[in-house]
Amino acid sequence: MAKYVYSFGKDGTDGDATMRNLLGGKGANLAEMAKIGLPVPSGFTITTEVCTYFYANGRQYPPELVAQVNEAMAAIEKTMGKKFGDTKDLPLLVSCRSGARDSMPGMMDTVLNIGLNDKTVEVLAKKSGDERFAWDCYRRFVQMYGDVVLDMKPKTKTDEDPFEELLHKMKEKVGVTEDADLKPEHLKELVKQFKAAVKKQTGHDFPEDPMEQVWGGIGAVFGSWMNDRAMVYRRMNGIPHDWGTAVNVQAMVFGNMGDTCATGVALTRNGATGEKGITGDYLINAQGEDVVAGIRMPKRIEDSLHKEMPKCWEQFKAVAMRLENHYKDIQDIEFTIENQNLWMLQTRNAKRTGFAHVRAAVDMVNEGLITPDMAIARIPANDLTQLLQPVFSGAGLKGKTPLAKGINAGPGAATGQIYYQPDEAEAAWQKDNNARIILVRKETTPEDLRGMKVAKGILTSSGGAASHAALVSRQMGKACVCGCDAISIDYKAETMTVKGKVYKKGDWISVDGFSGNVYEGEVPTSASEVLQVLFDKSLKPADAPIYQCFHQLMSWADRFRKLGVRANADNPKESEQAIALGAQGIGLTRTEHMFFDHIDDFRAMILSETVEAREKALEPLLKYQQADFEGIFRAMAGRPVTIRLLDPPLHEFVPHTEKDQADLATKLGIPKETVARRVNELHEFNPMLGHRGCRLGIVYPEITRMQATAICQAAVQVIKEGIDVHPEIMVPLAGNVAEFRHQEKVIRDAAAKVFGEAGVTSDYLVGTMIELPRACVTADKIAEAAEFFSFGTNDLTQTGLGISRDDYGTYINEYQELDIFPADPFQTLDQEGVGALMKIAVEKGKSTRSDVKLGICGEHGGDPASVKFCHKIGLDYVSCSPLRLPVARLAAAQAAIQEKKDKAAAKKATDSCGCKCCCCCCCKG
Ligand code: PEP
Ligand code: MG
């Protein structure tokens, strides 16, 4: 019989930490903690397979599940010495929580205090000796169950929660401000009112049967796997929808039974900076959700738990350190103290900022806890961009006093216009992707995800640094200031008031996620610490601790990676920056970008109508190009430089308004009708192929000749200066070997002429971009002539998928929401389609030229998943924009480490079965 339920607790545990695919992260870690003897309230986990079954079978469960749940409930009763639904003795109460394979903090639902009803609440009151506690639990349970299971949660941001409204009215009537000041009689009355609200809204009585309540909780948690915020979170984090969540049902322990009780969440190292030492939030006499929901301002564990509960603090510290050593990673721990007894409710590897990732990983290697390859493998490569993020410049802040100060929940500096509603922020961003938005909310709830995603910074008036959404915003690398209670927000009026001054939607503010400061207006930002060391040299490495960790990590990554890493750079400055960030060469110089400063000379060339006129117009361009190439060759100091011949969307370079056309005509001394006619002829239609790529050089070979001459003359000049030069001349958008051969001849003839006249020769390669499906499938023929391939995956995606890179923005959101595209194909390579074309090209190319040099220079060259794919298919290097280089270096190292691991695992499998075959297919059958 299939096993769907796994028990854990001191009397026996079925699972362990290795089973997270089946038990989810929470379930696997609860099992592991129980196994190593930590105090874990007993419970059971319903596997992720049940979630998959649930959705595949019209929200039904496998028939075996009921019996297995009943058996596991009996086991909890036995271990905890309490009965579920007991009307005579202290009853067992349980919680019901989600737990996916990768944690999705706050995205799914939870129900606490299951098992309370009109009878058991009386027993709980009597046996605990605390009537207020019992009725408070019941009040919370009915509210939570109503919201989560009976779907009475507000549907829009301005809707009121019916239960919160009743609670608010009761507090007003009684004349108190805090929930904790309500007396048992008020809570009893509230439960009555809550139940009436349930009946009114759902038409049914609130369920009194404890087992019915458990099944309600289980169904709600499985149901929450497909709620909107969970789906958005999964899309953002590349978590497949078919993984499903597990459900954990666990005996309740109480942090709200008086002042000897507490509840809290803690990290073993700082989640924002990575510094060593326990940090976290706790509340005396409270339930877990109070700490993370941001309703009561929690206390800092590191500041006061040792004073308030010294014995529990010592025990907690020991357990936390044991867990960090056991998992060898920063732990994010939930705990409850019930009458001075510590209970562990959860541990997981902590979500953290890129800063914390790097600092903690490097520290842990230096402490001997992990090895460099473990450090590299665990850091999400994209997070490194956070270290290259702007900070407020000292000069920008000069004379500015902070408007308010909150908790520094996510590092980084952000300046932008205030938005109060996440959906409005999202709409503003969709209208203008450059919009700078600061999302301002009362609490950081997970519902805000869509708005947080598009915001540069997040500011909240309440909620601690450990609130769910604060964790999420840190993970997204957003500057975030939480718990800023000096601001008072009015959603309806769309204003916030600080020290009597009102700030409307659209007003500018700035938030500093490093210090927690909030400033009025726009504050200029300046480069990150890493870039201050590497680019402007305004900081010495010795004074830059973040840089030191970054540097250490990068040097380890470079030791492991096999893929070369190059940059896409168009001028000497970018080339220098690229070297500072680890580039081993240039993988793409877009020569058309070099003409941005000489646009009229370039236009004269485009508009020429005869070969003679064009050759004349090319003369000044040759000089500019040669100077640019010399600058790049000098900056690159002997590293290879791939220069792509012109590939301009021509119509972008010509004037479009009548006035601009008339001005150009005057400058060039030609009739304005001629300019207008040529502009018209050059107009290119979506998907803007026209004279793109090698077609330009084939129709106008004098352009290719000029460029090849400029490259070779620059090489000669720089070689004469004693600098090594290795140009790689690249033909764009060839789909046919005949196109390539045509251009190759023009290039080689020009090179021979230059080198012959100069008496100096440079080595050089001639290769092509692979940007068309036809180029992939005829790559064997092309490789007979081309010495290297560079995959132009921007165009290969465009031509392979048949979607235009210029207008896909109008429907990509829908495509992603419908999960037609798992990711934006222009950011993350479509491995199944475009990737398959690349694989064909690699195999075919190597079949006729075994040493054909292989690279990628489309935007995907800086995307971690795509870099790993490039490693897998055997490319020699990836090329990306300079600021993506650290990401590419780390992702390349991760790919090499993973490959080694996979090979070792395959070898182990073959060795253990004793057969001689390499794939072990014979023993798998
Ligand atoms: C590409 O197509 O991937 C490429 C690098 O060229 P461009 O973006 O200039 O078309
Ligand atoms: Mg291209």
Short mmCIF file of N, CA and C in Angstrom, two decimals, residues 715-804:
data_model
loop_
_atom_site.label_atom_id
_atom_site.label_comp_id
_atom_site.label_asym_id
_atom_site.label_seq_id
_atom_site.Cartn_x
_atom_site.Cartn_y
_atom_site.Cartn_z
N ALA A 715 45.14 46.84 -35.15
CA ALA A 715 45.99 45.76 -34.62
C ALA A 715 47.46 46.06 -34.87
N VAL A 716 47.75 46.50 -36.12
CA VAL A 716 49.14 46.81 -36.47
C VAL A 716 49.67 47.90 -35.52
N GLN A 717 48.89 48.96 -35.36
CA GLN A 717 49.32 50.09 -34.52
C GLN A 717 49.62 49.61 -33.08
N VAL A 718 48.72 48.81 -32.54
CA VAL A 718 48.87 48.41 -31.12
C VAL A 718 50.01 47.39 -30.97
N ILE A 719 50.17 46.53 -31.97
CA ILE A 719 51.31 45.59 -31.93
C ILE A 719 52.62 46.39 -31.93
N LYS A 720 52.64 47.46 -32.75
CA LYS A 720 53.85 48.30 -32.81
C LYS A 720 54.15 48.92 -31.43
N GLU A 721 53.09 49.11 -30.62
CA GLU A 721 53.29 49.66 -29.27
C GLU A 721 53.73 48.58 -28.29
N GLY A 722 53.86 47.37 -28.79
CA GLY A 722 54.35 46.27 -27.94
C GLY A 722 53.26 45.51 -27.22
N ILE A 723 52.02 45.69 -27.64
CA ILE A 723 50.90 45.00 -26.97
C ILE A 723 50.40 43.88 -27.87
N ASP A 724 50.18 42.76 -27.27
CA ASP A 724 49.66 41.59 -27.97
C ASP A 724 48.20 41.85 -28.39
N VAL A 725 47.82 41.38 -29.57
CA VAL A 725 46.44 41.61 -30.05
C VAL A 725 45.89 40.33 -30.67
N HIS A 726 44.66 39.99 -30.31
CA HIS A 726 44.03 38.80 -30.91
C HIS A 726 42.60 39.10 -31.36
N PRO A 727 42.47 39.73 -32.54
CA PRO A 727 41.11 40.03 -33.00
C PRO A 727 40.40 38.77 -33.52
N GLU A 728 39.11 38.74 -33.28
CA GLU A 728 38.27 37.67 -33.85
C GLU A 728 37.16 38.40 -34.59
N ILE A 729 37.20 38.36 -35.92
CA ILE A 729 36.26 39.15 -36.70
C ILE A 729 35.01 38.31 -36.97
N MET A 730 33.88 38.90 -36.61
CA MET A 730 32.66 38.08 -36.58
C MET A 730 31.62 38.60 -37.57
N VAL A 731 31.14 37.69 -38.38
CA VAL A 731 30.11 38.01 -39.39
C VAL A 731 28.74 37.78 -38.74
N PRO A 732 27.87 38.78 -38.78
CA PRO A 732 26.58 38.61 -38.11
C PRO A 732 25.52 37.93 -38.99
N LEU A 733 24.65 37.22 -38.34
CA LEU A 733 23.39 36.72 -38.92
C LEU A 733 23.55 35.93 -40.23
N ALA A 734 24.64 35.16 -40.37
CA ALA A 734 24.78 34.33 -41.57
C ALA A 734 23.93 33.07 -41.38
N GLY A 735 23.21 32.68 -42.44
CA GLY A 735 22.41 31.47 -42.32
C GLY A 735 22.83 30.46 -43.36
N ASN A 736 23.84 30.81 -44.11
CA ASN A 736 24.21 30.03 -45.28
C ASN A 736 25.71 30.17 -45.44
N VAL A 737 26.40 29.06 -45.68
CA VAL A 737 27.85 29.14 -45.76
C VAL A 737 28.31 30.07 -46.89
N ALA A 738 27.47 30.19 -47.92
CA ALA A 738 27.85 31.07 -49.03
C ALA A 738 27.91 32.52 -48.56
N GLU A 739 26.99 32.90 -47.69
CA GLU A 739 27.02 34.26 -47.14
C GLU A 739 28.34 34.46 -46.38
N PHE A 740 28.66 33.46 -45.56
CA PHE A 740 29.87 33.58 -44.75
C PHE A 740 31.10 33.68 -45.64
N ARG A 741 31.18 32.81 -46.63
CA ARG A 741 32.37 32.80 -47.50
C ARG A 741 32.55 34.14 -48.21
N HIS A 742 31.42 34.72 -48.62
CA HIS A 742 31.48 36.01 -49.31
C HIS A 742 32.16 37.04 -48.39
N GLN A 743 31.70 37.11 -47.16
CA GLN A 743 32.23 38.10 -46.22
C GLN A 743 33.66 37.76 -45.81
N GLU A 744 33.92 36.47 -45.66
CA GLU A 744 35.26 36.05 -45.24
C GLU A 744 36.30 36.53 -46.26
N LYS A 745 35.93 36.40 -47.53
CA LYS A 745 36.89 36.79 -48.58
C LYS A 745 37.19 38.29 -48.50
N VAL A 746 36.13 39.08 -48.34
CA VAL A 746 36.33 40.54 -48.24
C VAL A 746 37.26 40.84 -47.06
N ILE A 747 37.02 40.15 -45.93
CA ILE A 747 37.81 40.40 -44.71
C ILE A 747 39.27 39.99 -44.93
N ARG A 748 39.46 38.78 -45.45
CA ARG A 748 40.84 38.28 -45.59
C ARG A 748 41.62 39.11 -46.62
N ASP A 749 40.94 39.54 -47.70
CA ASP A 749 41.63 40.39 -48.69
C ASP A 749 42.06 41.71 -48.05
N ALA A 750 41.15 42.30 -47.27
CA ALA A 750 41.48 43.59 -46.63
C ALA A 750 42.64 43.39 -45.65
N ALA A 751 42.61 42.27 -44.89
CA ALA A 751 43.67 42.01 -43.90
C ALA A 751 45.01 41.84 -44.59
N ALA A 752 45.00 41.05 -45.70
CA ALA A 752 46.26 40.80 -46.40
C ALA A 752 46.85 42.11 -46.88
N LYS A 753 45.97 43.00 -47.36
CA LYS A 753 46.44 44.29 -47.88
C LYS A 753 47.08 45.11 -46.74
N VAL A 754 46.37 45.20 -45.63
CA VAL A 754 46.88 46.02 -44.50
C VAL A 754 48.21 45.45 -44.01
N PHE A 755 48.26 44.14 -43.75
CA PHE A 755 49.48 43.54 -43.18
C PHE A 755 50.64 43.62 -44.18
N GLY A 756 50.28 43.43 -45.49
CA GLY A 756 51.32 43.51 -46.52
C GLY A 756 51.94 44.90 -46.54
N GLU A 757 51.11 45.92 -46.53
CA GLU A 757 51.61 47.30 -46.60
C GLU A 757 52.38 47.67 -45.34
N ALA A 758 51.91 47.17 -44.17
CA ALA A 758 52.54 47.57 -42.90
C ALA A 758 53.79 46.76 -42.60
N GLY A 759 53.91 45.61 -43.18
CA GLY A 759 55.02 44.72 -42.85
C GLY A 759 54.89 44.16 -41.44
N VAL A 760 53.72 44.26 -40.88
CA VAL A 760 53.45 43.71 -39.53
C VAL A 760 52.20 42.85 -39.66
N THR A 761 52.23 41.67 -39.04
CA THR A 761 51.07 40.79 -39.15
C THR A 761 50.51 40.49 -37.75
N SER A 762 49.20 40.43 -37.70
CA SER A 762 48.56 40.00 -36.44
C SER A 762 47.85 38.69 -36.74
N ASP A 763 47.83 37.77 -35.75
CA ASP A 763 46.97 36.62 -35.99
C ASP A 763 45.53 37.11 -35.84
N TYR A 764 44.60 36.49 -36.49
CA TYR A 764 43.19 36.84 -36.34
C TYR A 764 42.35 35.65 -36.77
N LEU A 765 41.13 35.60 -36.26
CA LEU A 765 40.20 34.55 -36.66
C LEU A 765 39.02 35.19 -37.39
N VAL A 766 38.41 34.42 -38.25
CA VAL A 766 37.16 34.88 -38.86
C VAL A 766 36.10 33.82 -38.54
N GLY A 767 35.04 34.30 -37.91
CA GLY A 767 33.97 33.38 -37.52
C GLY A 767 32.62 34.02 -37.72
N THR A 768 31.60 33.39 -37.19
CA THR A 768 30.25 33.92 -37.42
C THR A 768 29.38 33.81 -36.19
N MET A 769 28.38 34.66 -36.17
CA MET A 769 27.34 34.49 -35.16
C MET A 769 26.39 33.42 -35.66
N ILE A 770 25.85 32.68 -34.73
CA ILE A 770 24.83 31.70 -35.09
C ILE A 770 23.53 32.25 -34.52
N GLU A 771 22.70 32.77 -35.42
CA GLU A 771 21.50 33.48 -34.97
C GLU A 771 20.24 33.04 -35.69
N LEU A 772 20.41 32.07 -36.59
CA LEU A 772 19.27 31.64 -37.39
C LEU A 772 19.14 30.12 -37.32
N PRO A 773 17.92 29.59 -37.29
CA PRO A 773 17.77 28.14 -37.27
C PRO A 773 18.52 27.47 -38.43
N ARG A 774 18.51 28.14 -39.60
CA ARG A 774 19.21 27.52 -40.74
C ARG A 774 20.71 27.41 -40.48
N ALA A 775 21.25 28.39 -39.78
CA ALA A 775 22.67 28.32 -39.46
C ALA A 775 22.94 27.11 -38.55
N CYS A 776 22.01 26.83 -37.65
CA CYS A 776 22.22 25.70 -36.72
C CYS A 776 22.22 24.38 -37.49
N VAL A 777 21.25 24.22 -38.36
CA VAL A 777 21.13 22.92 -39.01
C VAL A 777 22.13 22.74 -40.15
N THR A 778 22.78 23.82 -40.57
CA THR A 778 23.84 23.66 -41.59
C THR A 778 25.20 24.03 -40.99
N ALA A 779 25.31 23.91 -39.68
CA ALA A 779 26.54 24.34 -39.00
C ALA A 779 27.76 23.55 -39.45
N ASP A 780 27.56 22.31 -39.90
CA ASP A 780 28.70 21.52 -40.38
C ASP A 780 29.33 22.19 -41.60
N LYS A 781 28.46 22.69 -42.48
CA LYS A 781 28.97 23.36 -43.68
C LYS A 781 29.63 24.69 -43.29
N ILE A 782 28.96 25.42 -42.40
CA ILE A 782 29.50 26.75 -42.02
C ILE A 782 30.85 26.58 -41.33
N ALA A 783 30.97 25.53 -40.50
CA ALA A 783 32.23 25.34 -39.76
C ALA A 783 33.40 24.95 -40.68
N GLU A 784 33.07 24.49 -41.87
CA GLU A 784 34.18 24.22 -42.81
C GLU A 784 34.93 25.51 -43.12
N ALA A 785 34.21 26.63 -43.06
CA ALA A 785 34.85 27.92 -43.35
C ALA A 785 35.09 28.75 -42.08
N ALA A 786 34.14 28.71 -41.15
CA ALA A 786 34.22 29.61 -39.98
C ALA A 786 35.09 29.01 -38.89
N GLU A 787 35.98 29.87 -38.31
CA GLU A 787 36.87 29.36 -37.27
C GLU A 787 36.22 29.40 -35.89
N PHE A 788 35.16 30.20 -35.75
CA PHE A 788 34.44 30.18 -34.46
C PHE A 788 32.98 30.48 -34.69
N PHE A 789 32.19 30.04 -33.69
CA PHE A 789 30.76 30.36 -33.66
C PHE A 789 30.49 31.14 -32.38
N SER A 790 29.65 32.15 -32.49
CA SER A 790 29.15 32.76 -31.25
C SER A 790 27.63 32.81 -31.36
N PHE A 791 26.97 32.16 -30.41
CA PHE A 791 25.51 32.08 -30.50
C PHE A 791 24.90 33.43 -30.14
N GLY A 792 24.22 34.02 -31.10
CA GLY A 792 23.49 35.26 -30.85
C GLY A 792 22.08 34.85 -30.47
N THR A 793 21.92 34.54 -29.19
CA THR A 793 20.65 33.93 -28.78
C THR A 793 19.51 34.93 -28.70
N ASN A 794 19.82 36.23 -28.80
CA ASN A 794 18.70 37.19 -28.88
C ASN A 794 17.98 36.96 -30.21
N ASP A 795 18.76 36.96 -31.29
CA ASP A 795 18.13 36.74 -32.59
C ASP A 795 17.72 35.28 -32.79
N LEU A 796 18.50 34.36 -32.22
CA LEU A 796 18.13 32.95 -32.40
C LEU A 796 16.80 32.65 -31.70
N THR A 797 16.56 33.35 -30.59
CA THR A 797 15.27 33.20 -29.91
C THR A 797 14.18 33.82 -30.77
N GLN A 798 14.48 35.01 -31.29
CA GLN A 798 13.50 35.71 -32.13
C GLN A 798 13.13 34.87 -33.35
N THR A 799 14.15 34.36 -34.03
CA THR A 799 13.87 33.64 -35.27
C THR A 799 13.44 32.19 -34.99
N GLY A 800 13.91 31.64 -33.90
CA GLY A 800 13.55 30.26 -33.57
C GLY A 800 12.12 30.15 -33.05
N LEU A 801 11.73 31.12 -32.22
CA LEU A 801 10.39 31.08 -31.66
C LEU A 801 9.37 31.82 -32.52
N GLY A 802 9.92 32.60 -33.49
CA GLY A 802 8.99 33.39 -34.32
C GLY A 802 8.32 34.48 -33.52
N ILE A 803 9.03 35.04 -32.54
CA ILE A 803 8.46 36.18 -31.81
C ILE A 803 9.46 37.33 -31.89
N SER A 804 8.92 38.52 -32.04
CA SER A 804 9.80 39.66 -32.24
C SER A 804 10.36 40.15 -30.92
#
